[in-house]
Short mmCIF file of C-alpha atoms in Angstrom, two decimals:
data_model
loop_
_atom_site.label_atom_id
_atom_site.label_comp_id
_atom_site.label_asym_id
_atom_site.label_seq_id
_atom_site.Cartn_x
_atom_site.Cartn_y
_atom_site.Cartn_z
CA MET W 1 0.03 0.01 -0.01
CA PHE W 2 1.39 3.43 -0.93
CA ILE W 3 0.41 5.00 2.21
CA ASN W 4 2.64 2.47 4.19
CA LYS W 5 5.48 3.02 1.82
CA VAL W 6 5.80 6.60 2.58
CA LEU W 7 5.17 5.62 6.16
CA ASN W 8 8.04 3.49 6.32
CA LYS W 9 10.26 6.04 4.62
CA ILE W 10 9.28 8.49 7.15
CA GLN W 11 10.06 6.13 10.00
CA THR W 12 13.22 5.36 8.68
CA ILE W 13 14.42 8.75 8.78
CA LEU W 14 12.91 9.46 12.07
CA GLN W 15 14.15 6.35 13.77
CA PRO W 16 17.27 7.79 15.38
CA VAL W 17 15.06 10.36 16.93
CA TYR W 18 12.70 7.74 18.35
CA ASN W 19 15.44 5.32 19.64
CA SER W 20 17.26 8.33 21.40
CA SER W 21 13.88 9.95 23.05
CA PHE W 22 12.96 8.51 26.39
CA VAL W 23 9.51 10.13 25.75
CA LEU W 24 8.82 8.74 22.37
CA GLN W 25 9.50 5.20 23.62
CA LYS W 26 7.12 5.65 26.52
CA ILE W 27 4.41 7.77 24.44
CA ASP W 28 1.83 4.85 24.99
CA LEU W 29 1.71 5.99 28.64
CA LEU W 30 0.83 9.28 27.62
CA ILE W 31 -1.94 8.33 24.97
CA GLY W 32 -3.27 5.87 27.43
CA LEU W 33 -3.28 8.78 30.01
CA ASN W 34 -5.22 11.03 27.77
CA ILE W 35 -7.85 8.14 26.78
CA PHE W 36 -8.53 7.82 30.65
CA LEU W 37 -8.81 11.48 31.16
CA VAL W 38 -11.54 11.50 28.26
CA ILE W 39 -13.41 8.87 30.36
CA PHE W 40 -13.10 10.60 33.62
CA SER W 41 -13.64 14.20 32.65
CA SER W 42 -16.66 13.37 30.84
CA THR W 43 -18.56 13.14 34.21
CA CYS W 44 -17.95 16.79 35.14
CA ALA W 45 -16.02 18.64 32.53
CA PRO W 46 -17.43 20.86 29.56
CA SER W 47 -17.46 19.52 25.96
CA ASP W 48 -14.33 21.63 25.34
CA SER W 49 -12.25 19.94 28.00
CA ILE W 50 -13.15 16.79 27.06
CA GLY W 51 -12.22 17.37 23.62
CA TYR W 52 -8.72 18.88 24.27
CA PHE W 53 -7.76 15.50 25.99
CA ALA W 54 -8.77 13.47 22.76
CA ILE W 55 -6.91 15.68 20.70
CA PHE W 56 -3.83 15.28 22.64
CA ALA W 57 -4.37 11.61 22.34
CA ILE W 58 -4.58 12.34 18.37
CA ILE W 59 -1.54 14.06 18.18
CA LEU W 60 0.59 11.88 20.39
CA THR W 61 -0.90 8.87 18.26
CA PHE W 62 0.26 10.91 15.02
CA ILE W 63 3.71 11.17 16.29
CA LYS W 64 4.08 7.71 17.35
CA THR W 65 3.02 6.46 13.96
CA MET W 66 5.55 8.84 12.17
CA THR W 67 8.46 8.02 14.30
CA LYS W 68 8.06 4.29 15.49
CA THR W 69 9.32 1.63 12.95
CA GLY W 70 6.58 -0.95 12.04
CA GLU W 71 3.45 1.20 12.45
CA ILE W 72 1.20 0.68 9.38
CA PHE W 73 -2.09 1.58 7.97
CA LYS W 74 -4.02 -1.56 7.82
CA PRO W 75 -7.85 -1.23 7.96
CA ASN W 76 -10.30 -4.14 8.18
CA LEU W 77 -13.53 -4.39 6.37
CA SER W 78 -15.54 -2.43 8.99
CA GLU W 79 -13.08 0.45 8.81
CA VAL W 80 -13.28 0.45 4.84
CA PHE W 81 -16.88 1.46 5.17
CA LEU W 82 -15.67 3.85 7.84
CA ILE W 83 -13.52 5.45 5.32
CA ILE W 84 -16.07 5.61 2.75
CA TYR W 85 -18.47 7.30 5.43
CA PHE W 86 -15.89 10.00 5.90
CA ILE W 87 -14.92 10.58 2.34
CA PHE W 88 -18.82 11.36 2.03
CA VAL W 89 -18.51 13.45 5.01
CA ILE W 90 -15.77 15.89 3.12
CA ILE W 91 -17.93 15.65 0.25
CA SER W 92 -20.89 16.96 2.16
CA LEU W 93 -18.55 19.81 3.61
CA ALA W 94 -17.20 20.81 0.20
CA GLY W 95 -20.93 20.91 -1.22
CA SER W 96 -22.44 22.71 1.99
CA SER W 97 -23.99 26.09 1.31
CA LEU W 98 -22.77 27.27 4.80
CA PHE W 99 -19.15 26.11 4.81
CA ILE W 100 -17.73 27.83 7.67
CA LEU W 101 -20.43 26.18 9.89
CA SER W 102 -20.18 22.98 8.40
CA PHE W 103 -16.47 23.12 8.82
CA LYS W 104 -16.82 23.53 12.41
CA GLY W 105 -18.99 20.22 12.49
CA PHE W 106 -16.59 18.46 10.25
CA LEU W 107 -13.87 19.13 12.88
CA LYS W 108 -15.71 17.46 15.47
CA THR W 109 -16.39 14.42 13.13
CA ALA W 110 -12.71 14.26 12.19
CA THR W 111 -11.69 14.36 16.21
CA TYR W 112 -13.99 11.59 17.05
CA LEU W 113 -12.80 9.36 14.26
CA GLY W 114 -9.15 10.27 14.97
CA PHE W 115 -9.87 9.39 18.51
CA TYR W 116 -10.85 6.01 17.44
CA ILE W 117 -7.63 5.70 15.63
CA SER W 118 -5.90 6.49 18.69
CA VAL W 119 -7.62 4.05 20.96
CA VAL W 120 -7.20 0.98 18.48
CA ASN W 121 -3.42 2.15 17.98
CA TYR W 122 -3.02 2.16 21.75
CA LEU W 123 -5.14 -0.97 22.55
CA LYS W 124 -3.53 -3.09 19.90
CA ASP W 125 0.02 -3.02 21.72
CA ASN W 126 -1.93 -2.56 25.23
CA LYS W 127 -4.56 -5.40 25.34
CA ASP W 128 -3.83 -5.79 29.13
CA LYS W 129 -5.15 -2.25 29.59
CA ILE W 130 -8.64 -3.13 28.27
CA LYS W 131 -9.88 -4.45 31.76
CA TYR W 132 -8.85 -0.72 33.26
CA LEU W 133 -10.83 0.91 30.83
CA PHE W 134 -13.85 -1.06 31.78
CA LEU W 135 -13.12 -0.32 35.48
CA ALA W 136 -12.83 3.13 34.67
CA PHE W 137 -16.39 3.17 33.13
CA ALA W 138 -17.63 1.40 36.05
CA LEU W 139 -16.17 3.81 38.51
CA CYS W 140 -17.81 6.51 36.67
CA ALA W 141 -21.02 4.76 36.71
CA CYS W 142 -20.73 4.29 40.52
CA TYR W 143 -19.88 8.17 40.71
CA GLU W 144 -22.98 9.24 38.89
CA THR W 145 -25.06 6.78 40.59
CA PHE W 146 -24.36 8.56 43.98
CA PHE W 147 -25.44 11.76 42.54
CA ALA W 148 -28.45 10.40 40.75
CA PHE W 149 -29.71 8.90 44.13
CA LEU W 150 -29.07 12.37 46.01
CA GLN W 151 -30.87 14.34 43.35
CA HIS W 152 -33.85 11.58 43.07
CA PHE W 153 -34.42 11.62 47.07
CA GLY W 154 -33.67 15.16 47.45
CA ALA W 155 -36.40 16.13 44.67
CA VAL W 156 -34.29 18.28 42.32
CA GLU W 157 -35.87 21.60 40.81
CA GLU W 158 -37.43 22.11 37.47
CA ILE W 159 -34.27 21.32 35.31
CA SER W 160 -35.33 17.64 36.05
CA GLY W 161 -39.05 17.88 35.32
CA TRP W 162 -38.87 18.17 31.57
CA GLN W 163 -42.00 16.18 30.67
CA ASP W 164 -45.49 16.67 29.59
CA MET W 165 -47.58 17.22 32.90
CA SER W 166 -50.80 18.55 31.04
CA HIS W 167 -52.49 14.97 31.44
CA LEU W 168 -50.66 13.87 34.62
CA ASN W 169 -51.78 13.94 38.32
CA PRO W 170 -49.41 15.50 40.65
CA GLU W 171 -48.28 12.04 41.94
CA GLU W 172 -47.48 10.99 38.43
CA VAL W 173 -45.04 13.85 37.92
CA MET W 174 -41.49 12.27 37.89
CA THR W 175 -38.61 13.76 39.38
CA ARG W 176 -35.82 13.46 36.56
CA VAL W 177 -32.20 13.30 37.83
CA TYR W 178 -29.50 14.64 35.38
CA GLY W 179 -26.13 13.58 37.41
CA THR W 180 -23.02 15.96 37.08
CA LEU W 181 -22.91 15.67 33.27
CA LYS W 182 -22.46 19.16 31.52
CA PRO W 183 -24.76 20.43 29.84
CA TYR W 184 -27.44 19.12 32.41
CA ASN W 185 -29.98 17.12 30.71
CA PRO W 186 -31.68 14.03 31.95
CA ASN W 187 -31.78 12.68 28.34
CA LEU W 188 -28.05 13.04 27.93
CA PHE W 189 -27.26 11.47 31.40
CA GLY W 190 -29.81 8.44 30.56
CA GLY W 191 -27.67 7.94 27.34
CA TYR W 192 -24.64 7.98 29.10
CA MET W 193 -25.41 5.48 31.97
CA LEU W 194 -26.72 3.20 29.07
CA SER W 195 -23.61 3.25 27.62
CA ILE W 196 -21.46 2.80 30.54
CA ILE W 197 -23.54 0.22 32.61
CA PRO W 198 -22.38 -2.99 30.44
CA ALA W 199 -18.69 -2.12 31.70
CA PHE W 200 -19.97 -3.86 35.07
CA ILE W 201 -20.21 -7.52 32.88
CA SER W 202 -16.30 -7.18 32.22
CA VAL W 203 -15.50 -6.28 36.15
CA ALA W 204 -17.67 -8.94 37.45
CA ASN W 205 -15.22 -11.36 35.77
CA PHE W 206 -12.36 -10.03 37.67
CA SER W 207 -12.63 -11.81 40.67
CA LYS W 208 -15.29 -12.78 43.40
CA LYS W 209 -15.09 -9.65 45.04
CA SER W 210 -15.50 -7.72 41.98
CA PHE W 211 -18.42 -9.78 41.16
CA ILE W 212 -20.35 -8.69 44.22
CA PHE W 213 -19.39 -5.34 43.64
CA SER W 214 -20.36 -5.43 39.90
CA ILE W 215 -23.78 -7.08 40.70
CA ILE W 216 -24.70 -4.47 43.40
CA CYS W 217 -23.18 -1.26 41.73
CA GLY W 218 -24.64 -2.52 38.32
CA LEU W 219 -28.36 -2.86 39.74
CA LEU W 220 -28.12 0.55 41.44
CA SER W 221 -26.90 2.15 38.30
CA CYS W 222 -29.77 0.66 36.23
CA PHE W 223 -32.06 2.36 38.91
CA ALA W 224 -30.09 5.70 38.41
CA LEU W 225 -30.95 5.16 34.64
CA ILE W 226 -34.50 4.88 35.52
CA PHE W 227 -34.43 7.93 37.66
CA THR W 228 -33.57 9.84 34.66
CA GLY W 229 -36.95 9.50 33.13
CA CYS W 230 -35.37 9.01 29.53
CA ARG W 231 -37.72 7.19 27.68
CA GLY W 232 -35.15 6.58 24.69
CA ALA W 233 -32.87 5.33 27.34
CA TYR W 234 -35.79 2.78 28.67
CA ILE W 235 -36.29 1.75 25.09
CA GLY W 236 -32.47 1.25 24.75
CA MET W 237 -32.04 -0.82 28.09
CA PHE W 238 -35.10 -2.82 27.22
CA PHE W 239 -33.37 -4.14 23.81
CA VAL W 240 -30.03 -4.31 25.52
CA ILE W 241 -31.65 -6.91 28.39
CA ILE W 242 -33.36 -8.89 25.51
CA ILE W 243 -30.15 -9.28 23.24
CA LEU W 244 -28.16 -10.05 26.50
CA PHE W 245 -30.57 -12.70 27.47
CA GLY W 246 -30.67 -13.99 24.19
CA ILE W 247 -26.93 -14.40 24.02
CA ILE W 248 -27.02 -16.12 27.29
CA PHE W 249 -29.51 -18.29 26.32
CA LYS W 250 -27.61 -19.36 23.15
CA LEU W 251 -24.49 -19.77 25.11
CA LEU W 252 -25.96 -22.21 27.73
CA LYS W 253 -26.32 -25.97 27.43
CA GLN W 254 -29.76 -27.47 26.48
CA LYS W 255 -30.27 -28.75 29.93
CA TYR W 256 -29.98 -25.39 31.54
CA ARG W 257 -31.94 -23.23 28.98
CA LYS W 258 -35.47 -24.11 30.38
CA ILE W 259 -34.33 -23.09 33.94
CA PHE W 260 -32.74 -19.79 32.44
CA SER W 261 -35.93 -19.14 30.54
CA PHE W 262 -38.25 -19.55 33.60
CA ILE W 263 -35.67 -17.18 35.67
CA SER W 264 -35.93 -14.60 32.71
CA CYS W 265 -39.82 -14.69 32.47
CA THR W 266 -39.69 -14.39 36.35
CA ILE W 267 -37.36 -11.33 36.27
CA PHE W 268 -39.67 -9.62 33.50
CA PHE W 269 -42.81 -10.32 35.60
CA ILE W 270 -41.08 -8.69 38.73
CA LEU W 271 -39.96 -5.65 36.68
CA SER W 272 -43.80 -5.10 35.14
CA LEU W 273 -45.16 -5.47 38.66
CA ILE W 274 -42.71 -2.59 39.83
CA ILE W 275 -43.43 -0.29 36.76
CA ILE W 276 -47.30 -0.84 37.45
CA SER W 277 -47.02 -0.14 41.16
CA VAL W 278 -44.95 3.28 40.93
CA SER W 279 -47.17 5.77 39.42
CA SER W 280 -44.76 8.18 38.18
CA LEU W 281 -42.59 5.42 36.31
CA ARG W 282 -45.74 3.88 34.65
CA ALA W 283 -47.12 7.37 33.56
CA ARG W 284 -43.69 8.01 32.20
CA ILE W 285 -43.46 4.62 30.15
CA PHE W 286 -46.88 4.34 28.95
CA SER W 287 -46.14 8.08 27.61
CA ILE W 288 -44.05 6.51 25.18
CA PHE W 289 -47.30 4.76 23.22
CA ALA W 290 -49.34 7.98 23.49
CA MET W 291 -48.23 9.26 20.08
CA ARG W 292 -49.45 12.52 19.45
CA SER W 293 -51.32 12.89 22.62
CA ASP W 294 -47.84 13.59 24.42
CA SER W 295 -46.16 16.73 23.67
CA SER W 296 -42.86 15.45 23.63
CA ASN W 297 -43.75 12.83 21.24
CA SER W 298 -45.82 15.15 19.01
CA PHE W 299 -42.81 17.66 18.95
CA ARG W 300 -40.41 14.95 17.80
CA PHE W 301 -42.71 13.56 14.84
CA ASN W 302 -43.06 17.16 13.70
CA VAL W 303 -39.35 17.51 13.47
CA TYR W 304 -38.98 14.03 11.91
CA ASN W 305 -41.42 15.30 9.10
CA SER W 306 -39.31 18.48 8.70
CA CYS W 307 -36.13 16.47 8.29
CA ILE W 308 -37.54 13.92 5.84
CA ASN W 309 -38.28 16.87 3.85
CA MET W 310 -34.73 18.34 4.43
CA PHE W 311 -33.33 14.91 3.31
CA LYS W 312 -35.40 14.72 0.12
CA ASP W 313 -33.71 18.00 -0.98
CA ASN W 314 -30.33 16.95 -0.20
CA TRP W 315 -30.47 13.42 -0.40
CA LEU W 316 -27.16 13.04 -2.38
CA ILE W 317 -24.59 14.83 -0.22
CA GLY W 318 -26.38 16.50 2.67
CA ILE W 319 -26.11 19.81 4.01
CA GLY W 320 -22.91 19.61 5.85
CA CYS W 321 -21.93 18.43 9.42
CA GLY W 322 -22.56 20.13 12.62
CA ASN W 323 -25.50 21.06 15.02
CA GLN W 324 -25.17 24.74 13.96
CA ASN W 325 -25.29 24.18 10.30
CA PHE W 326 -28.41 21.85 11.01
CA ARG W 327 -30.22 24.52 12.84
CA GLU W 328 -29.48 27.13 9.98
CA ILE W 329 -31.09 24.74 7.23
CA TYR W 330 -33.56 23.19 9.46
CA GLY W 331 -35.23 26.51 9.74
CA LEU W 332 -36.09 26.61 6.08
CA TYR W 333 -38.05 23.44 6.59
CA MET W 334 -39.56 23.70 10.49
CA ARG W 335 -43.21 24.05 11.16
CA THR W 336 -43.79 27.36 12.94
CA GLY W 337 -42.98 27.02 16.62
CA PHE W 338 -41.13 23.75 16.46
CA ASP W 339 -37.56 24.68 16.38
CA ALA W 340 -34.99 21.71 16.93
CA LEU W 341 -31.11 21.59 17.55
CA SER W 342 -30.99 17.76 15.81
CA ALA W 343 -33.11 15.33 13.97
CA TYR W 344 -33.89 13.42 17.11
CA ASN W 345 -32.75 10.40 15.06
CA ILE W 346 -29.02 9.86 14.64
CA TYR W 347 -29.75 7.96 11.18
CA LEU W 348 -32.01 10.60 10.02
CA GLU W 349 -29.50 13.51 11.01
CA ILE W 350 -26.56 11.46 9.16
CA ALA W 351 -28.68 11.15 6.31
CA CYS W 352 -29.43 15.04 6.28
CA GLU W 353 -25.78 16.08 7.17
CA SER W 354 -24.00 13.73 4.82
CA GLY W 355 -26.27 12.31 2.36
CA ILE W 356 -27.56 8.70 1.57
CA PHE W 357 -24.47 7.16 0.76
CA ALA W 358 -22.82 8.43 4.02
CA LEU W 359 -25.69 6.76 5.84
CA ILE W 360 -25.45 3.50 4.15
CA ALA W 361 -21.65 3.27 4.64
CA PHE W 362 -22.19 4.07 8.35
CA CYS W 363 -24.82 1.70 8.88
CA LEU W 364 -22.68 -1.08 7.00
CA TYR W 365 -19.75 -0.38 9.30
CA LEU W 366 -22.18 -0.96 12.22
CA ILE W 367 -23.63 -4.14 11.02
CA ASN W 368 -20.27 -5.60 10.10
CA CYS W 369 -18.97 -4.75 13.81
CA VAL W 370 -22.00 -5.94 15.67
CA LEU W 371 -22.04 -9.19 13.68
CA SER W 372 -18.38 -9.98 14.14
CA GLY W 373 -18.70 -9.15 17.89
CA ILE W 374 -21.67 -11.50 18.27
CA LYS W 375 -19.97 -14.18 16.08
CA PHE W 376 -16.76 -13.74 18.39
CA ILE W 377 -19.09 -14.34 21.59
CA LEU W 378 -20.64 -17.42 20.31
CA GLN W 379 -17.21 -19.11 19.25
CA ASN W 380 -15.20 -17.98 22.28
CA LYS W 381 -17.65 -18.96 24.83
CA LYS W 382 -14.96 -19.38 27.84
CA SER W 383 -12.54 -16.70 26.80
CA THR W 384 -11.80 -13.69 29.22
CA GLU W 385 -12.02 -11.41 26.24
CA THR W 386 -15.86 -12.57 25.37
CA PHE W 387 -16.70 -10.61 28.47
CA PHE W 388 -14.73 -7.76 27.08
CA VAL W 389 -16.68 -7.96 23.66
CA LEU W 390 -19.98 -8.60 25.36
CA SER W 391 -19.69 -5.22 27.45
CA ALA W 392 -18.66 -3.37 24.30
CA LEU W 393 -21.11 -4.77 22.06
CA LEU W 394 -24.08 -4.10 24.50
CA SER W 395 -22.98 -0.62 25.21
CA VAL W 396 -22.49 0.44 21.52
CA LEU W 397 -26.09 -1.34 20.83
CA GLY W 398 -27.65 0.51 23.89
CA ILE W 399 -26.47 3.77 22.07
CA LEU W 400 -27.74 2.78 18.93
CA PHE W 401 -31.17 2.05 19.95
CA HIS W 402 -31.66 5.05 22.07
CA GLY W 403 -30.26 6.82 19.13
CA ILE W 404 -33.37 5.89 17.25
CA VAL W 405 -35.36 8.60 19.19
CA ASP W 406 -32.86 11.14 20.37
CA THR W 407 -29.39 12.75 19.16
CA VAL W 408 -27.40 12.65 22.50
CA PHE W 409 -25.08 10.18 20.73
CA PHE W 410 -23.42 13.22 19.22
CA ARG W 411 -22.66 14.61 22.84
CA PRO W 412 -18.99 14.10 23.57
CA GLN W 413 -19.51 12.19 26.68
CA ILE W 414 -21.58 9.51 24.58
CA GLN W 415 -19.63 9.89 21.33
CA PHE W 416 -16.25 9.10 22.91
CA THR W 417 -17.56 6.25 24.97
CA PHE W 418 -19.21 5.03 21.50
CA TRP W 419 -15.45 5.02 19.66
CA ILE W 420 -13.67 3.60 22.77
CA MET W 421 -16.15 0.56 22.92
CA MET W 422 -15.65 0.15 19.06
CA GLY W 423 -11.81 0.46 19.28
CA ILE W 424 -12.09 -2.55 22.00
CA LEU W 425 -14.43 -4.50 19.40
CA ARG W 426 -11.95 -3.90 16.76
CA VAL W 427 -8.85 -4.67 18.53
CA ILE W 428 -10.28 -8.02 20.03
CA VAL W 429 -12.39 -9.21 17.29
#
């Protein structure tokens, strides 16, 4: 490959610099540090600060690639689709009527993909650090769960009361927690918790003590997610649980499947009783099926209709990346009184921003990664890495299911988590 030939020549020239530099030989430590800082800073830092750590990781990875002999560019099939997606993102930028605004969105997309490359590059030489990534996510979940319980039982003020209360009795109004993530938003918090809770599956495999820790903290974190009142996260959690139980059922020996089926049905029955008995939770979940009767649902339907019309007029290359660019163009299509920052569906948003071919390429990338992950799990039942793949896979699927009805996927806290999980899948699978 031409790129690798060029890389090899540059590495040959710079090899003396690498051999004589203590910092360059320990550069993986710095890259890993910034990846972990991205994880921990996501709980409380502003978006820009989180992005700086990611950019540092990207710069250090670039320096490593240029100076360390043997570093090559070798994408797998999934990454070929990702490259195609990025090419169409560039094309949409070039064709955008609002180039400056689109360029800002493009830089964010480039940062996320560059961070993914950094994670893959780091983990391929440091697979033993994967377990610490999951531990970091689990600790973040514990941290956020603590604040979620404080907010829930302390009955936080209006910021957490985002719901249609026109058809609700006072006892059916839910206190919606939002953790410490910035900007404060229950939907963002719900999506974030959905993406990191699967980390407890991997942590549970560390030891007997960590197993008990993971069970207790994992259940408490699930309650924290429920306290968010985020219906998109509820939908994501429902499908993640179904997929998890389906995989476990597939992995079990035939003689244990009936017992597992009975236990699964019992758990769902108990959960159903809990939902029915808690009026505020019952009202929140049932509002999912209220269609136009719920103002939030109705708002989304209006946004979807406007975005579909936007897509029809820009189906080939889209309008360009970025929420600022999206909002300006969306104003030409929106119904009066229904302004929006996003399409409230990540797939529709990608289609609007970068066109139909970008959406197809991105979906093919996701499908290939998910199928590869499931195949790995079924073929490596007793491998320690199976737990890593399962955690990463459930995290990704939770984000993608949530993304059907919301676009918090594009917030850095969830976006960086997503690419770390995809990086783990890439390295192991």
